[in-house]
Short mmCIF file of C-alpha atoms and ligand atoms in Angstrom, two decimals:
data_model
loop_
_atom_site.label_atom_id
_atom_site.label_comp_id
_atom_site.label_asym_id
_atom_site.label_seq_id
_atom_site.Cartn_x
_atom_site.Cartn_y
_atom_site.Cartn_z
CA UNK A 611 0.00 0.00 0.00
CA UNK A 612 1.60 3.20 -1.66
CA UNK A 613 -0.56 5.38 1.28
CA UNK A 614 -0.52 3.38 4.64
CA UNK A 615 1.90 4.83 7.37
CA UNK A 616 5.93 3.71 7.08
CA UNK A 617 6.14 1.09 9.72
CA UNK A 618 9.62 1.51 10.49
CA UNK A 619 11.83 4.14 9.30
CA UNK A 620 15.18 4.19 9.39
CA UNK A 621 17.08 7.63 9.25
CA UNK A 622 20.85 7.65 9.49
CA UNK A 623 22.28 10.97 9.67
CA UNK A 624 20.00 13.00 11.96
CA UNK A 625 21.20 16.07 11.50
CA UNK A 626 18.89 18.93 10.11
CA UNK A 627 17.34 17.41 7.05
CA UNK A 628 17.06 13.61 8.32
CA UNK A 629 15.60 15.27 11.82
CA UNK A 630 13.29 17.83 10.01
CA UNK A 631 12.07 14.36 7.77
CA UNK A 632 11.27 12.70 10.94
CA UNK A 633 10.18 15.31 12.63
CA UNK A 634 7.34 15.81 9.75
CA UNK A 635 6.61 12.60 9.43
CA UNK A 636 6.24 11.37 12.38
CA UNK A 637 3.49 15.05 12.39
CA UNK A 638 1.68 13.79 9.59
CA UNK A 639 1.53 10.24 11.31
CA UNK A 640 3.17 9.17 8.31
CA UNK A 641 5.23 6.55 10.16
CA UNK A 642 4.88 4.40 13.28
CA UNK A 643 8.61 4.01 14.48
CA UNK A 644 11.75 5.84 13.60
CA UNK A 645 15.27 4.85 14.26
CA UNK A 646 17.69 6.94 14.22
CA UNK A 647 21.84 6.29 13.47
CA UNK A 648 24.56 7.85 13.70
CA UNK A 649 28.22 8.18 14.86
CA UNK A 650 27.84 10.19 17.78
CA UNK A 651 25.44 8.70 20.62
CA UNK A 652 25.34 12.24 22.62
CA UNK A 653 23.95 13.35 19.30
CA UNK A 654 21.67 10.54 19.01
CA UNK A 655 20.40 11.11 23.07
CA UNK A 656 19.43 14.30 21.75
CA UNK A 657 17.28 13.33 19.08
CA UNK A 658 15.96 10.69 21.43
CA UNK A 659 15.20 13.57 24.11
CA UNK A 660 13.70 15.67 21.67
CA UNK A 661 11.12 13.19 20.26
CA UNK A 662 13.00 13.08 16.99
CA UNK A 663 13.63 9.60 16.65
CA UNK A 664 12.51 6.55 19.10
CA UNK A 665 15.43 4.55 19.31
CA UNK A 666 18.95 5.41 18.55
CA UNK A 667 22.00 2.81 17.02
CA UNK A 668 25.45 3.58 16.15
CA UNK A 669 25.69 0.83 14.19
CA UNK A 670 24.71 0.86 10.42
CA UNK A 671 23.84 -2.57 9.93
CA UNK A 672 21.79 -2.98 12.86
CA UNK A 673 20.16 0.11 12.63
CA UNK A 674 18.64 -1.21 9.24
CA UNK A 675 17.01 -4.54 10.35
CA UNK A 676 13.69 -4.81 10.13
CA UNK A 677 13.11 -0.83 8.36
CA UNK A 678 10.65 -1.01 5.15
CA UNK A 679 12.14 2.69 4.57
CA UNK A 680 15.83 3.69 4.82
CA UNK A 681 16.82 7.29 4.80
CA UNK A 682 20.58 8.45 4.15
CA UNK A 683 20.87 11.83 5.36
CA UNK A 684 24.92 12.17 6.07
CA UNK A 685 27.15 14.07 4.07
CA UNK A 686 27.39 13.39 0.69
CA UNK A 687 30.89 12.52 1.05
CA UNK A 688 29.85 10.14 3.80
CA UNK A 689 27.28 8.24 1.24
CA UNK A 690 29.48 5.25 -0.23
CA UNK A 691 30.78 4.26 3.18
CA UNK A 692 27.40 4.33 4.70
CA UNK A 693 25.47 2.51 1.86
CA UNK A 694 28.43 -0.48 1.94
CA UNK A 695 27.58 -0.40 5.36
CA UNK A 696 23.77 -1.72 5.08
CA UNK A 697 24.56 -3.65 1.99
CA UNK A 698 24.50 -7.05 3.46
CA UNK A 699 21.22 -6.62 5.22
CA UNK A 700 18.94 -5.09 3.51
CA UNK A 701 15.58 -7.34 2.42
CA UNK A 702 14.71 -6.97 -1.24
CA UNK A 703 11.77 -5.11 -0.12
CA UNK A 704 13.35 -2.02 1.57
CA UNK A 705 13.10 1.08 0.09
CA UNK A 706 16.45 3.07 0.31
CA UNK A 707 16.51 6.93 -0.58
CA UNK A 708 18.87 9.55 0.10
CA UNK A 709 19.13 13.40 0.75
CA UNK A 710 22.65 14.27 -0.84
CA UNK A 711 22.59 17.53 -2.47
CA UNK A 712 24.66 16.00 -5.77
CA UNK A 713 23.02 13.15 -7.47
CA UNK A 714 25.48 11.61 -9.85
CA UNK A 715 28.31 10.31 -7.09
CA UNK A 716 24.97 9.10 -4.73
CA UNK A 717 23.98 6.86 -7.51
CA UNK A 718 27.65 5.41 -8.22
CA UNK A 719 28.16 5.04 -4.66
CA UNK A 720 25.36 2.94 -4.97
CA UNK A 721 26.42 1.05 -7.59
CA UNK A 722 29.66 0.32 -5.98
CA UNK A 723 27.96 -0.33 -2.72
CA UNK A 724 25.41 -2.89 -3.50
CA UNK A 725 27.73 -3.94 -6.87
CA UNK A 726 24.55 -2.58 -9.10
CA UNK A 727 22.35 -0.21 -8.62
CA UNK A 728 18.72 -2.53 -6.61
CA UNK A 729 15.44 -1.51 -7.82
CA UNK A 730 14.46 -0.04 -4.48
CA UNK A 731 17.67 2.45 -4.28
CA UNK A 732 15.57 5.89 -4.99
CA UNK A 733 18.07 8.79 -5.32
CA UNK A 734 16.35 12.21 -3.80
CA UNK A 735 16.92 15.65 -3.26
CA UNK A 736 14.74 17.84 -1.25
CA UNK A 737 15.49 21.44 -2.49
CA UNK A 738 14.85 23.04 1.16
CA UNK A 739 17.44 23.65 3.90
CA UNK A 740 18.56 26.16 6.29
CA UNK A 741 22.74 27.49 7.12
CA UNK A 742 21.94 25.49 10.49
CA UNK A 743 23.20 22.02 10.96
CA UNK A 744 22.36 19.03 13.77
CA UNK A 745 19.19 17.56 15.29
CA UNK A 746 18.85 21.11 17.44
CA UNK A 747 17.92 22.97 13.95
CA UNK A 748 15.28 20.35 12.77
CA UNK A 749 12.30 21.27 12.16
CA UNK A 750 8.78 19.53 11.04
CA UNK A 751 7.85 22.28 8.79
CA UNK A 752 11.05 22.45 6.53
CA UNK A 753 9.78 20.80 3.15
CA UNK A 754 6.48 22.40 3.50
CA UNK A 755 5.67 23.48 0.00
CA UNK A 756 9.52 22.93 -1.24
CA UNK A 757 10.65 20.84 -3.93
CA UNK A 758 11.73 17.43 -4.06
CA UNK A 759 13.77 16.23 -6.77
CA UNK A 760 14.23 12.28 -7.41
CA UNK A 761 16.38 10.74 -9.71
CA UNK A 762 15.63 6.94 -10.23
CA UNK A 763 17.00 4.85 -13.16
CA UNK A 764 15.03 3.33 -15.56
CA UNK A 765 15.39 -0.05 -13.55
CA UNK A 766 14.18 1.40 -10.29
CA UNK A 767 11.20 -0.56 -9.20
CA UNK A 768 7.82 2.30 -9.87
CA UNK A 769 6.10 1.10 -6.84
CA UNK A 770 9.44 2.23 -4.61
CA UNK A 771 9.25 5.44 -6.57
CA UNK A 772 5.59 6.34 -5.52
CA UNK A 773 6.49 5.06 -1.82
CA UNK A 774 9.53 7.79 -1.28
CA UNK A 775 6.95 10.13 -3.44
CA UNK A 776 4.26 9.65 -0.77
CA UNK A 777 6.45 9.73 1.67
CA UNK A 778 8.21 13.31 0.72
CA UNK A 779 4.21 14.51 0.51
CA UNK A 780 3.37 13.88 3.83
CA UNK A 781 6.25 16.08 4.37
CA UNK A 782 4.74 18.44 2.72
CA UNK A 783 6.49 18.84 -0.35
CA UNK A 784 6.41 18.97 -3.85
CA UNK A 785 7.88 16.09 -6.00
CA UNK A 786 9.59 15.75 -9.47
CA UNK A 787 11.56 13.25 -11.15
CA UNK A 788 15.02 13.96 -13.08
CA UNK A 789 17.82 12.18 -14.67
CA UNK A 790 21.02 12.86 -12.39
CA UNK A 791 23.20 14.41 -14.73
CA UNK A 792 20.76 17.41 -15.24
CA UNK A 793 20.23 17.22 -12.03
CA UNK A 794 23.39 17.85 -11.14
CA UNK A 795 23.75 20.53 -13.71
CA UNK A 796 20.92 22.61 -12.79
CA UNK A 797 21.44 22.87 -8.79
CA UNK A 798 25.20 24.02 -9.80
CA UNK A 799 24.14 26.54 -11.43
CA UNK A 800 21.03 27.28 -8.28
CA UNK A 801 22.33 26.64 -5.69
CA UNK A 802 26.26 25.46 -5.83
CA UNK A 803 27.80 28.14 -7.13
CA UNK A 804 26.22 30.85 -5.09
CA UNK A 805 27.68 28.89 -2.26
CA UNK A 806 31.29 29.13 -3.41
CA UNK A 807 30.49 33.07 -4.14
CA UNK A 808 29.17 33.96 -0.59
CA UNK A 809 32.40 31.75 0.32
CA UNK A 810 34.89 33.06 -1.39
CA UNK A 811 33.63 36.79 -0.68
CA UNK A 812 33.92 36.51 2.72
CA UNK A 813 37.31 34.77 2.61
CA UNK A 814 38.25 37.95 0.42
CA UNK A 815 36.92 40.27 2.43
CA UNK A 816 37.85 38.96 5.61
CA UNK A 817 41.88 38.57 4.36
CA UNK A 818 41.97 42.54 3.91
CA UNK A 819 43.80 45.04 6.11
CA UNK A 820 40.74 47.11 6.82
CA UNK A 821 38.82 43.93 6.87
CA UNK A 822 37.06 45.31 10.53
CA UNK A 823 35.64 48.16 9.19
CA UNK A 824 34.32 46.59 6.24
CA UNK A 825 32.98 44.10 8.31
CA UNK A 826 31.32 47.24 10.40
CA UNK A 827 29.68 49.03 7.75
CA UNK A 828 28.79 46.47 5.86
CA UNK A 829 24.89 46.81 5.22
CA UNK A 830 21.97 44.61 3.88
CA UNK A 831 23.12 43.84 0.64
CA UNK A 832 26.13 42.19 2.44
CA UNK A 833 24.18 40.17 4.86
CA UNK A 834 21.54 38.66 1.99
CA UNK A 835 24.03 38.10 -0.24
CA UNK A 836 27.20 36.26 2.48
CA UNK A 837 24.06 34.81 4.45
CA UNK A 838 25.14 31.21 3.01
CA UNK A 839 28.53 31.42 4.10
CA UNK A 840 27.90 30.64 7.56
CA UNK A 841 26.85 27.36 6.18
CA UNK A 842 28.91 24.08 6.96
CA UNK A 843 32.04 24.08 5.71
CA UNK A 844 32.16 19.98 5.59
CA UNK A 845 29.05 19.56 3.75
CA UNK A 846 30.36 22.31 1.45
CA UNK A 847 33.43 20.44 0.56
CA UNK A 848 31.57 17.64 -0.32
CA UNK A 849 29.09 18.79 -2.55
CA UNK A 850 31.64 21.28 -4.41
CA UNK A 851 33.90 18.12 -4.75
CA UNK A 852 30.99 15.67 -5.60
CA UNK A 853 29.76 17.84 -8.33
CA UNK A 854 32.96 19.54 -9.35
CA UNK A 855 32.76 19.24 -13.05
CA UNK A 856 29.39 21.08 -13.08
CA UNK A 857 30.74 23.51 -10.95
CA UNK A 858 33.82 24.21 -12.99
CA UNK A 859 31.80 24.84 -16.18
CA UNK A 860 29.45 27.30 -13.84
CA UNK A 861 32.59 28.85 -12.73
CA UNK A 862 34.17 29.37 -15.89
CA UNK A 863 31.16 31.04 -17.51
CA UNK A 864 30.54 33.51 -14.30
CA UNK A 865 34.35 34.56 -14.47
CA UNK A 866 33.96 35.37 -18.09
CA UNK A 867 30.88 37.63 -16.76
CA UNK A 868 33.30 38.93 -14.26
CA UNK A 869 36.06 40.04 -17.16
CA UNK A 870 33.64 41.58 -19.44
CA UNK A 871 32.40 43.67 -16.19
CA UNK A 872 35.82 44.43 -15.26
CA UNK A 873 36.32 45.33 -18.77
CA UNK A 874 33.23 47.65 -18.98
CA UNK A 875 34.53 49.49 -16.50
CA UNK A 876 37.81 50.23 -17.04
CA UNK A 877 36.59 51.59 -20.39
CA UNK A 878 34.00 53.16 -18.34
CA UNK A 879 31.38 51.40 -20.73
CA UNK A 880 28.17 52.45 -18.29
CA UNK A 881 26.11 51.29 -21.29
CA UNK A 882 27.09 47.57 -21.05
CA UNK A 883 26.77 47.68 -16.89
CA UNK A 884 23.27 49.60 -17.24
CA UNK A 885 22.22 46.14 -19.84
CA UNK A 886 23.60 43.87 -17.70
CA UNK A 887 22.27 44.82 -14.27
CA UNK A 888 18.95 45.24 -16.08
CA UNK A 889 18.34 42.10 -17.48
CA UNK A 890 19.77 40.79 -14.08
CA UNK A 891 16.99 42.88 -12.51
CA UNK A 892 14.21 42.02 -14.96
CA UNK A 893 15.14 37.92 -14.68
CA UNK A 894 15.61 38.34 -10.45
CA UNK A 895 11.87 39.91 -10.32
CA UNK A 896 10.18 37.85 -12.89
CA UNK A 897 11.81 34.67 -11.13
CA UNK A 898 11.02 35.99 -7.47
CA UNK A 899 6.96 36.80 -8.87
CA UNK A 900 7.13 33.25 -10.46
CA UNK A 901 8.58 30.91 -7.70
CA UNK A 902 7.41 32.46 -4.49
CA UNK A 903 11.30 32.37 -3.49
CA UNK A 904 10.76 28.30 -2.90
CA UNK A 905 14.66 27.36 -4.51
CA UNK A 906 17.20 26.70 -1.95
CA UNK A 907 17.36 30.48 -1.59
CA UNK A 908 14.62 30.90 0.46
CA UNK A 909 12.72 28.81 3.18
CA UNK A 910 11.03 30.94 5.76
CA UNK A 911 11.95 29.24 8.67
CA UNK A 912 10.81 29.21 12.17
CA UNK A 913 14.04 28.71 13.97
CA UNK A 914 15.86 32.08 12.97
CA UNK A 915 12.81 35.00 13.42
CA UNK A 916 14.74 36.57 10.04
CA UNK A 917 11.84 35.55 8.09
CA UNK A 918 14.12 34.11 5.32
CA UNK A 919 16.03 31.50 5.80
CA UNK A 920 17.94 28.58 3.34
CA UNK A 921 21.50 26.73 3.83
CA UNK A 922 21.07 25.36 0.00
P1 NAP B 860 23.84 17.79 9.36
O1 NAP B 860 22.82 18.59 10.06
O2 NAP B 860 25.29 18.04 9.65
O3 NAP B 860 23.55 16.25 9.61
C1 NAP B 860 24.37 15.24 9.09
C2 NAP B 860 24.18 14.02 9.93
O4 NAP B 860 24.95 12.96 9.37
C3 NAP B 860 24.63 14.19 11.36
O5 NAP B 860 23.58 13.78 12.20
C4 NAP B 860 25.86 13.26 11.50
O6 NAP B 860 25.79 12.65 12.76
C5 NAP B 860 25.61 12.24 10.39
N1 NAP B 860 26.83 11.72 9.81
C6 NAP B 860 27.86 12.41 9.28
N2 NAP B 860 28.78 11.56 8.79
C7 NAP B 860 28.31 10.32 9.03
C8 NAP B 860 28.80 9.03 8.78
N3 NAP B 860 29.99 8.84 8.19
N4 NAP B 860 28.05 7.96 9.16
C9 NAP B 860 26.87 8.13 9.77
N5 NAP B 860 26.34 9.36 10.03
C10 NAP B 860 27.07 10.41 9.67
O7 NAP B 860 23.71 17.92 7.76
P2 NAP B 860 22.40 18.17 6.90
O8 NAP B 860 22.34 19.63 6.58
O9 NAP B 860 21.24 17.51 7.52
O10 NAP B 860 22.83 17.45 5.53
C11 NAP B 860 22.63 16.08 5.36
C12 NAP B 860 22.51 15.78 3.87
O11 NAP B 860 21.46 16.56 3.32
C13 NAP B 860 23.76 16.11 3.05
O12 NAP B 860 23.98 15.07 2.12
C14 NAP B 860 23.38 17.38 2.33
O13 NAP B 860 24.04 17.46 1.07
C15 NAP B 860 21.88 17.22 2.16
N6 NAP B 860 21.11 18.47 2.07
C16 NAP B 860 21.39 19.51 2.92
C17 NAP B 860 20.62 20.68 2.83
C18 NAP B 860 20.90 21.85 3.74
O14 NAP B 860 20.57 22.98 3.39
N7 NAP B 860 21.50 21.64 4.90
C19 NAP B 860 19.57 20.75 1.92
C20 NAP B 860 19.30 19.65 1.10
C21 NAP B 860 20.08 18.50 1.17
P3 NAP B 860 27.11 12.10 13.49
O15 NAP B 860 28.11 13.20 13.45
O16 NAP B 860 26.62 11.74 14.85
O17 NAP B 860 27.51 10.91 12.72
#
């Protein structure tokens, strides 16, 4: 039954996004048990004591037995050792989806993993997250009205596709389907390469002489557009690595951008720089009346009180 509550979930990794999954499912009485796994068991008391999860195990392949629906919510760095880790005792009939924020290395983790890629492996990416990491920043409401993108292969099994689909909808969200590669493409463009800007900005910024005073009287503009920065560095790293060839072509084109600005002005061109920030203007408010802000850009989130809110 595609609709009848998860008996036993599984989340390992319950940091923010694994948490905020349980935390909405368990909400929508979506699920009857959750347990929760990870490396750390202070970690894991705490997402016990905060009625996260209802049983906590360090280790992966117990932590596993017995779940009809897996979650993988660590790092995407941390994916191929974790999936190896459940390989051997999985039943044919779990469902196993993921989190990651890249698609392409998930699935060949899995591949490697379980030495093909099973039917019930259902790649996922919910498009909704806040700077905040750990079971502390979880919260139920995260994927309301947010996207979901999955990515399963042409061999993935439909009825574990419209499981994790029903399952992300209880959440709250909104699900779509998509091969990896493009996948992977698209959120480089979205999502990681504004990450790397509001990174590498600060590290700029923060490397100059008179880096406290620009720090002082640095407005607004500074604090929407470096907001991402305080993200976590770790999950970062993985993502820019997993995804790095996307992210180099992304990179390339915006530094040609750059040299045609720096260009423009040095030949004081104010014509090109008025066409530029235009059409920047005209595609930011056409895409901000369109979307309703609901990218990775902007979750309104409870925790914060800033009204916006958005790690990816
Ligand atoms: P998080 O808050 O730091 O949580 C990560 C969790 O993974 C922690 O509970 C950590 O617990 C566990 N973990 C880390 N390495 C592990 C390992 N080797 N084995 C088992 N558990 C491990 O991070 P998050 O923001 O929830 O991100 C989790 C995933 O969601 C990542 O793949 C990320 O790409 C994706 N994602 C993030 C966002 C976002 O905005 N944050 C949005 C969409 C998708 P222990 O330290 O106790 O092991």
């Amino acid at each position: 039954m595609t609709d009848a509550p998860i008996q036993r979930l599984c989340v390992i990794g319950v940091g923010l996004i694994g948490g905020s999954l349980a935390r909405a499912l368990r909400a929508a009485g979506a699920c009857n048990e959750v347990v929760g796994c990870g490396r750390d068991s202070q970690q894991l008391q705490k997402a016990l004591a905060l009625g996260v999860i209802d049983r906590a195990e360090t280790d992966i392949a117990r932590a596993v037995q017995g779940a009809d629906v897996v979650v993988v919510a660590v790092p995407v760095g941390a994916m191929a050792q974790v999936l190896k880790g459940m390989a051997s005792q999985l039943s044919p009939n779990t469902i196993v989806t993921d989190v990651g924020s890249t698609k392409g290395d998930v699935v060949r983790a899995a591949q490697i993993a379980f030495g093909n890629l099973p039917p019930t492996f259902v790649p996922g990416h919910p498009i909704a997250g806040t700077e905040r990491s750990g079971v502390e920043a979880s919260f139920a409401e995260l994927f309301r009205q947010r996207k979901v993108i999955l990515t399963p292969a042409s061999t993935t099994h439909a009825w574990a596709v419209s499981r994790v689909t029903w399952m992300w909808e209880q959440a709250g969200a909104q699900v779509s389907e998509m091969d990896p590669q493009h996948h992977d493409e698209i959120l480089a463009a979205s999502s990681h390469l504004p990450h790397v800007l509001a990174y590498t900005l600060v590290h700029t910024l923060a490397g100059m002489q008179d880096k406290d005073e620009i720090f002082k009287y640095a407005a607004g503009g500074f604090r929407d557009f470096t907001r991402i920065a305080s993200s976590d560095p770790q999950m970062w790293h993985d993502i820019c690595l997993a995804n790095r060839n996307a992210l180099l072509t992304m990179l390339r084109r915006y530094s040609g951008e750059l040299q045609q600005i720096a260009a423009a002005l040095q030949h004081s061109d104010g014509s090109y720089l008025w066409s530029v920030f235009a059409q920047a203007k005209q595609a930011r408010d056409e895409y901000t009346q369109t979307t309703q802000v609901s990218t990775e850009l902007g979750v309104p989130s409870p925790c914060k009180g800033e009204g916006q809110d958005g790690g990816e």
